[in-house]
Amino acid sequence: MSTPTVDEALPASRADPDAERVAAALAADLDDGFAELVRTYQGLVFAVALRTTGHRADAEDLAAEALLRAYRSLADHRATDQGASWLRGLAVRPWLLTIVVNTRRNQVRDAARRPRTDGATLPEEPVPGPSVEERAEHAETTGQLASLLARLPETQRTAVVLRHVTDLPLAEVAEVLGCPVGTAKSHVSRGLARLRTLITDPSGETP
Amino acid sequence: MNATDPVLAGLAGLAPTDTPDLTDRLFDAWLTADSLLGPVRVASTRDGISFLRTTAEFSEDDFRAAYRRRVGRPLRPTDAVPDGLEAALHGEATAAPRLDLLGLTDFQRDVLAATRTIPAGETRPYAWVAAEVGRPRAVRAAGTVLATNPVPLLIPCHRVVPSATGAGAGIGRYIFGVSAKQRLLAAEGAAIATAPAPEEGPAR
């Protein structure tokens, strides 16, 4: 199984081109700046949410919840003496996606503690393949590759989604996962390798 | 190269192209409206009115900062006036705009709900409110809830007064000051004590 080449360094062109503008807008006015942040990053946030939840409605809920958490965090930091310098140094994109990933982790953990009775499901890790009903219901958003992706262990799935669905630089993937770049690279590689195995034999690799 | 790898190309194709705009869902809206107490700023969620303060007591920055602290949601201006708001702000007893009171404890919610049932032209003692919510000894706590009422005028906390025990009892405190409370009660035709005691707390 060959591993694809992954960029090692972070060329300047790959760095977040919007971070400076959004941080400046947030510094000028929190609410106006937050509107700018939402406009700039909601596509990315939603993409990560959709590919980690697998369901459009859940993804919207997750994206909205994560963005509100981000807002509250911004408000809290702003209220401190170090708020301005914190904001200047903030790498907005990985910071925001870290909140998405953590919010998702909390949702899954809470759901495991108190099982929902409304019939809705939160895929646990590792996730079994979708039921026939789910397959039909979410056909438009969940192709075969997406459902195989959902079967990866959480960290590998997150790494693959960030790196290859949303095209995040490896350095930022590492920041979101809270690990060294080399470790992030290995999560991506292992996730891809597992995905390729699943593609070859979807019935194998028991959850 | 990545571009020719079908798996990587497939993954790149999983990025949704039709992202919903979450702005409406994330932002609450605020506007300025006229009231019996002069201009007020009013914030609303998608489900109802969530916060109200006079422009005299709260600058725009104060208002937005207070909302941020209490509710933790961003605000943006709007021109859309919530149904029933203007009528309610001018004292029409039948106007009952939808409210969406966020971030409250059950006790706070109960106190505000009980207070909302007091008809115009009437008053109730703080002790009545406490008894009404099943916490007859929590008179002072009920007074504190009313002192931080998110939506004064719409939930008529001005109709809650100290127990009527003589002229010295006064009409108690009000979030926008005792004279505003007097004006509102007079406008509603409520029988109020004539000698105010501005610094008095809730009755015991």
Coordinates of C-alpha atoms in Angstrom, one line a residue:
Chain A
M1 CA 0.0 0.0 0.0
S2 CA 1.7 3.2 -1.1
T3 CA 1.3 6.3 0.9
P4 CA 0.7 9.5 -1.0
T5 CA 3.2 12.3 -0.6
V6 CA 2.0 14.9 1.9
D7 CA 3.4 18.3 2.0
E8 CA 6.0 18.6 4.7
A9 CA 6.4 22.3 5.1
L10 CA 3.8 25.0 5.0
P11 CA 4.4 27.2 2.0
A12 CA 3.3 30.8 2.7
S13 CA 0.7 30.5 0.0
R14 CA -1.0 27.7 2.0
A15 CA -1.3 29.8 5.1
D16 CA -4.8 31.1 6.0
P17 CA -5.2 34.2 3.7
D18 CA -8.2 35.4 5.7
A19 CA -6.9 35.2 9.3
E20 CA -5.5 38.7 9.4
R21 CA -8.6 40.4 8.0
V22 CA -10.9 38.5 10.3
A23 CA -8.8 39.1 13.4
A24 CA -8.7 42.9 12.6
A25 CA -12.5 42.9 12.2
L26 CA -13.0 41.1 15.5
A27 CA -10.7 43.6 17.2
A28 CA -12.6 46.5 15.8
D29 CA -16.1 45.2 16.8
L30 CA -16.8 41.8 18.2
D31 CA -20.3 41.3 16.7
D32 CA -19.4 42.8 13.2
G33 CA -16.2 40.9 13.3
F34 CA -18.0 37.7 14.1
A35 CA -20.3 38.3 11.2
E36 CA -17.2 38.5 9.0
L37 CA -15.8 35.4 10.6
V38 CA -19.0 33.5 9.9
R39 CA -19.1 34.6 6.3
T40 CA -15.4 33.6 5.8
Y41 CA -15.3 30.3 7.6
Q42 CA -18.8 28.8 7.7
G43 CA -18.2 26.8 4.5
L44 CA -15.2 25.2 6.0
V45 CA -16.8 24.7 9.4
F46 CA -19.8 23.1 7.7
A47 CA -17.7 20.9 5.5
V48 CA -15.8 19.5 8.6
A49 CA -19.1 19.2 10.5
L50 CA -20.8 17.4 7.6
R51 CA -18.0 14.9 7.1
T52 CA -17.7 14.2 10.8
T53 CA -21.4 13.8 11.5
G54 CA -22.4 12.4 8.1
H55 CA -25.8 14.1 8.4
R56 CA -26.8 17.5 7.0
A57 CA -29.1 18.5 9.9
D58 CA -26.6 17.3 12.5
A59 CA -23.9 19.1 10.7
E60 CA -25.8 22.4 10.8
D61 CA -26.4 22.0 14.5
L62 CA -22.8 21.2 15.1
A63 CA -21.6 24.1 13.0
A64 CA -23.9 26.5 14.7
E65 CA -23.0 25.3 18.2
A66 CA -19.3 25.4 17.5
L67 CA -19.5 28.9 16.1
L68 CA -21.5 30.1 19.2
R69 CA -18.8 28.6 21.4
A70 CA -16.2 30.4 19.4
Y71 CA -18.2 33.6 19.9
R72 CA -18.3 33.1 23.7
S73 CA -14.6 32.4 23.8
L74 CA -13.9 35.5 21.8
A75 CA -16.1 37.5 24.2
D76 CA -14.4 36.0 27.2
H77 CA -10.9 36.7 25.9
R78 CA -11.9 40.2 24.9
A79 CA -12.9 40.9 28.5
T80 CA -9.4 40.2 29.8
D81 CA -6.3 42.4 29.7
Q82 CA -4.5 40.2 27.3
G83 CA -7.5 40.0 25.0
A84 CA -6.1 42.3 22.3
S85 CA -2.7 40.5 22.1
W86 CA -4.4 37.1 22.2
L87 CA -6.5 38.1 19.2
R88 CA -3.6 39.5 17.3
G89 CA -1.7 36.2 17.6
L90 CA -4.8 34.0 16.9
A91 CA -4.6 31.5 14.1
V92 CA -8.3 31.8 13.4
R93 CA -8.8 28.8 11.1
P94 CA -7.2 26.0 13.2
W95 CA -8.6 27.6 16.4
L96 CA -12.1 27.5 14.9
L97 CA -11.8 23.9 13.6
T98 CA -10.4 22.8 17.0
I99 CA -13.7 24.0 18.5
V100 CA -15.7 22.1 15.9
V101 CA -13.8 18.9 16.6
N102 CA -14.0 19.3 20.4
T103 CA -17.7 20.2 20.2
R104 CA -18.3 17.1 18.2
R105 CA -16.4 15.0 20.7
N106 CA -18.4 16.4 23.6
Q107 CA -21.7 15.6 21.7
V108 CA -20.7 12.1 21.1
R109 CA -19.6 11.6 24.7
D110 CA -22.8 13.2 26.1
A111 CA -24.9 11.0 23.8
A112 CA -23.1 7.9 25.0
R113 CA -23.9 8.9 28.6
R114 CA -27.5 9.6 28.1
P115 CA -28.8 7.6 25.1
R116 CA -31.2 9.6 23.0
T117 CA -34.7 8.3 22.8
D118 CA -35.9 10.3 19.8
G119 CA -34.4 7.8 17.4
A120 CA -31.7 10.2 16.2
T121 CA -28.2 8.7 16.1
L122 CA -24.8 10.0 16.8
P123 CA -22.2 7.7 15.1
E124 CA -19.9 6.3 17.7
E125 CA -16.4 5.4 17.0
P126 CA -15.8 3.1 15.1
V127 CA -19.0 3.7 13.1
P128 CA -20.8 0.8 11.5
G129 CA -22.0 1.2 7.9
P130 CA -25.2 3.0 7.5
S131 CA -28.5 1.1 7.6
V132 CA -30.5 0.7 4.4
E133 CA -32.9 3.4 5.5
E134 CA -30.1 5.8 6.3
R135 CA -28.5 5.0 3.0
A136 CA -31.7 6.0 1.2
E137 CA -32.4 9.0 3.4
H138 CA -29.0 10.5 3.0
A139 CA -28.2 9.4 -0.4
E140 CA -27.6 12.9 -1.6
T141 CA -24.9 13.7 1.0
T142 CA -23.5 10.3 1.7
G143 CA -21.9 8.5 -1.2
Q144 CA -20.0 5.3 -0.7
L145 CA -16.7 7.1 0.0
A146 CA -18.4 9.2 2.7
S147 CA -19.9 6.2 4.4
L148 CA -16.5 4.4 4.3
L149 CA -14.9 7.5 5.7
A150 CA -17.4 7.4 8.6
R151 CA -16.0 4.0 9.5
L152 CA -12.5 5.3 10.2
P153 CA -11.5 5.7 13.9
E154 CA -12.3 9.3 15.0
T155 CA -8.8 10.7 14.9
Q156 CA -7.9 9.2 11.6
R157 CA -11.2 10.3 10.1
T158 CA -10.7 13.9 11.4
A159 CA -7.2 13.9 10.1
V160 CA -8.3 12.7 6.6
V161 CA -11.2 15.1 6.5
L162 CA -9.1 18.1 7.5
R163 CA -6.3 17.3 5.1
H164 CA -8.0 15.9 2.1
V165 CA -11.6 17.1 2.1
T166 CA -11.0 20.6 3.3
D167 CA -7.4 20.8 2.0
L168 CA -6.0 22.1 5.3
P169 CA -2.2 22.4 5.5
L170 CA -0.6 19.6 7.5
A171 CA 0.6 22.1 10.1
E172 CA -2.9 23.2 10.8
V173 CA -4.2 19.6 10.9
A174 CA -1.6 19.0 13.6
E175 CA -2.8 22.1 15.5
V176 CA -6.4 21.0 15.4
L177 CA -5.5 17.5 16.5
G178 CA -3.2 18.8 19.2
C179 CA -0.3 16.7 18.1
P180 CA 3.1 17.2 16.4
V181 CA 3.1 17.5 12.6
G182 CA 4.7 14.1 12.2
T183 CA 2.0 12.4 14.2
A184 CA -0.7 14.2 12.3
K185 CA 0.9 13.1 9.1
S186 CA 0.8 9.5 10.3
H187 CA -2.9 9.8 11.3
V188 CA -3.6 11.0 7.7
S189 CA -1.6 8.2 6.2
R190 CA -3.1 5.5 8.3
G191 CA -6.6 6.8 7.7
L192 CA -6.0 6.8 3.9
A193 CA -4.5 3.3 4.0
R194 CA -7.5 2.1 6.0
L195 CA -9.9 3.8 3.6
R196 CA -8.2 2.1 0.6
T197 CA -8.5 -1.2 2.3
L198 CA -12.2 -0.6 2.9
I199 CA -12.7 0.5 -0.7
T200 CA -11.2 -2.8 -1.9
D201 CA -13.2 -4.8 0.6
P202 CA -16.1 -2.9 2.2
S203 CA -17.2 -6.0 4.1
G204 CA -13.8 -6.5 5.7
E205 CA -12.2 -4.5 8.5
T206 CA -14.9 -5.2 11.0
P207 CA -15.9 -2.2 13.1
Chain B
M1 CA 0.5 13.2 -7.9
N2 CA -2.5 13.8 -5.7
A3 CA -4.6 15.0 -8.5
T4 CA -4.6 11.6 -10.3
D5 CA -5.2 9.6 -7.2
P6 CA -9.0 8.6 -7.4
V7 CA -9.3 8.3 -3.6
L8 CA -7.9 11.8 -3.0
A9 CA -9.9 13.2 -5.8
G10 CA -13.0 11.5 -4.3
L11 CA -12.2 13.0 -0.8
A12 CA -11.8 16.5 -2.3
G13 CA -15.2 16.0 -3.9
L14 CA -16.8 15.4 -0.5
A15 CA -16.5 19.1 0.4
P16 CA -20.1 20.3 0.2
T17 CA -20.7 23.0 -2.4
D18 CA -24.0 24.2 -0.9
T19 CA -23.2 25.5 2.5
P20 CA -26.2 26.9 4.4
D21 CA -25.9 30.5 5.6
L22 CA -25.8 30.2 9.4
T23 CA -25.9 33.9 10.0
D24 CA -29.7 34.1 10.6
R25 CA -29.4 31.2 13.0
L26 CA -26.4 32.6 15.0
F27 CA -27.3 36.3 15.2
D28 CA -30.0 37.8 17.3
A29 CA -31.5 41.2 16.3
W30 CA -31.9 44.5 18.0
L31 CA -33.8 47.7 17.3
T32 CA -34.9 50.9 19.0
A33 CA -38.5 51.5 19.8
D34 CA -40.6 54.1 21.6
S35 CA -42.2 53.2 25.0
L36 CA -44.0 54.8 27.9
L37 CA -40.5 55.3 29.3
G38 CA -39.1 56.8 26.2
P39 CA -36.9 55.0 23.7
V40 CA -35.8 51.5 24.5
R41 CA -33.5 49.0 22.8
V42 CA -35.0 45.6 22.2
A43 CA -33.2 42.4 21.3
S44 CA -35.0 39.3 19.9
T45 CA -34.0 35.8 19.0
R46 CA -35.8 33.9 16.3
D47 CA -38.3 32.7 18.9
G48 CA -39.1 36.0 20.7
I49 CA -38.0 39.1 22.5
S50 CA -35.1 38.4 24.8
F51 CA -33.8 41.7 26.2
L52 CA -35.0 45.2 26.7
R53 CA -33.3 48.3 28.2
T54 CA -33.9 52.1 28.0
T55 CA -31.5 54.1 25.9
A56 CA -31.3 56.5 28.7
E57 CA -29.8 53.9 31.1
F58 CA -27.9 51.8 28.5
S59 CA -25.8 53.2 25.7
E60 CA -25.6 51.0 22.6
D61 CA -22.3 49.5 23.7
D62 CA -23.6 48.9 27.2
F63 CA -26.7 47.2 25.8
R64 CA -24.7 44.9 23.5
A65 CA -22.2 44.2 26.3
A66 CA -25.0 43.3 28.7
Y67 CA -26.6 41.1 26.1
R68 CA -23.3 39.3 25.4
R69 CA -22.8 38.7 29.2
R70 CA -26.3 37.5 29.8
V71 CA -27.1 35.5 26.6
G72 CA -23.7 35.0 24.9
R73 CA -25.0 35.5 21.4
P74 CA -24.0 38.1 18.8
L75 CA -26.4 40.9 17.9
R76 CA -27.0 42.8 14.6
P77 CA -29.5 45.6 13.9
T78 CA -32.9 44.9 12.3
D79 CA -35.8 46.9 11.1
A80 CA -38.3 44.1 11.7
V81 CA -40.5 45.0 14.7
P82 CA -41.7 41.9 16.6
D83 CA -45.4 41.4 16.6
G84 CA -47.2 43.1 19.5
L85 CA -44.0 44.9 20.7
E86 CA -45.1 48.5 20.0
A87 CA -48.6 48.0 21.5
A88 CA -47.1 46.4 24.6
L89 CA -44.5 49.2 25.0
H90 CA -47.4 51.7 25.0
G91 CA -49.3 49.9 27.7
E92 CA -51.9 48.0 25.7
A93 CA -53.0 45.3 28.2
T94 CA -54.0 42.8 25.5
A95 CA -50.6 42.9 23.7
A96 CA -48.5 39.9 24.6
P97 CA -45.5 39.7 22.3
R98 CA -43.6 36.4 22.2
L99 CA -40.7 36.3 24.6
D100 CA -37.6 34.1 24.5
L101 CA -35.9 34.4 27.9
L102 CA -32.5 32.7 27.7
G103 CA -30.0 31.7 30.3
L104 CA -32.4 31.8 33.3
T105 CA -32.8 29.4 36.2
D106 CA -36.1 27.7 36.9
F107 CA -36.7 30.1 39.8
Q108 CA -36.0 33.2 37.7
R109 CA -38.3 31.9 35.0
D110 CA -41.1 31.2 37.5
V111 CA -40.8 34.6 39.1
L112 CA -41.0 36.3 35.8
A113 CA -43.9 34.2 34.6
A114 CA -45.9 34.9 37.8
T115 CA -45.2 38.6 37.4
R116 CA -46.4 38.6 33.9
T117 CA -49.9 37.6 35.1
I118 CA -50.4 40.7 37.2
P119 CA -53.0 42.8 35.3
A120 CA -52.4 46.5 34.4
G121 CA -53.8 48.8 37.1
E122 CA -53.0 46.4 39.9
T123 CA -50.0 45.7 42.0
R124 CA -48.8 42.7 44.1
P125 CA -46.3 42.5 46.9
Y126 CA -43.0 40.8 46.5
A127 CA -44.2 38.3 49.0
W128 CA -47.1 37.4 46.7
V129 CA -44.7 36.6 43.9
A130 CA -42.5 34.5 46.2
A131 CA -45.6 32.6 47.4
E132 CA -46.9 32.2 43.8
V133 CA -43.8 30.3 42.7
G134 CA -43.9 28.1 45.8
R135 CA -41.0 29.7 47.6
P136 CA -42.8 31.9 50.2
R137 CA -39.6 32.6 52.1
A138 CA -37.6 33.7 49.0
V139 CA -39.1 37.2 49.0
R140 CA -35.7 38.9 48.7
A141 CA -34.5 36.5 46.0
A142 CA -37.7 37.2 44.0
G143 CA -36.9 40.9 44.3
T144 CA -33.5 40.3 43.0
V145 CA -34.9 38.4 40.0
L146 CA -37.2 41.4 39.2
A147 CA -34.3 43.8 39.6
T148 CA -32.5 42.1 36.7
N149 CA -35.7 41.4 34.6
P150 CA -34.5 40.9 31.0
V151 CA -37.6 42.5 29.6
P152 CA -39.1 45.2 31.8
L153 CA -42.4 46.7 30.6
L154 CA -43.1 43.4 28.8
I155 CA -42.9 41.6 32.0
P156 CA -44.4 44.2 34.3
C157 CA -42.0 44.1 37.3
H158 CA -43.1 47.6 38.0
R159 CA -46.3 46.1 39.4
V160 CA -44.5 44.4 42.2
V161 CA -44.3 46.5 45.3
P162 CA -43.5 46.2 49.0
S163 CA -46.3 44.8 51.2
A164 CA -48.7 47.7 51.9
T165 CA -48.1 48.5 55.5
G166 CA -48.6 52.2 55.8
A167 CA -47.5 55.2 53.9
G168 CA -43.8 54.7 54.6
A169 CA -43.8 51.4 52.6
G170 CA -43.4 53.3 49.2
I171 CA -43.5 51.5 45.9
G172 CA -40.1 49.9 46.2
R173 CA -37.2 49.9 43.7
Y174 CA -37.3 49.7 40.0
I175 CA -34.8 48.7 37.4
F176 CA -35.1 52.1 35.7
G177 CA -35.5 54.1 38.9
V178 CA -38.4 54.8 41.3
S179 CA -39.8 57.8 39.4
A180 CA -40.2 55.7 36.3
K181 CA -42.0 53.1 38.3
Q182 CA -44.3 55.8 39.7
R183 CA -45.0 57.1 36.2
L184 CA -45.9 53.7 34.9
L185 CA -48.2 52.8 37.8
A186 CA -49.9 56.2 37.6
A187 CA -50.4 55.7 33.8
E188 CA -52.0 52.4 34.5
G189 CA -54.3 53.8 37.2
A190 CA -52.9 51.7 40.0
A191 CA -53.5 52.9 43.5
I192 CA -50.1 53.6 44.9
A193 CA -48.7 54.9 48.2
T194 CA -48.1 58.6 48.0
A195 CA -44.9 58.7 50.0
P196 CA -42.1 56.9 48.1
A197 CA -39.2 55.4 50.0
P198 CA -36.6 55.4 47.2
E199 CA -33.9 53.4 48.9
E200 CA -36.1 50.7 50.3
G201 CA -35.5 47.1 49.3
P202 CA -38.1 44.4 48.8
A203 CA -40.6 44.0 51.6
R204 CA -40.1 41.2 54.0

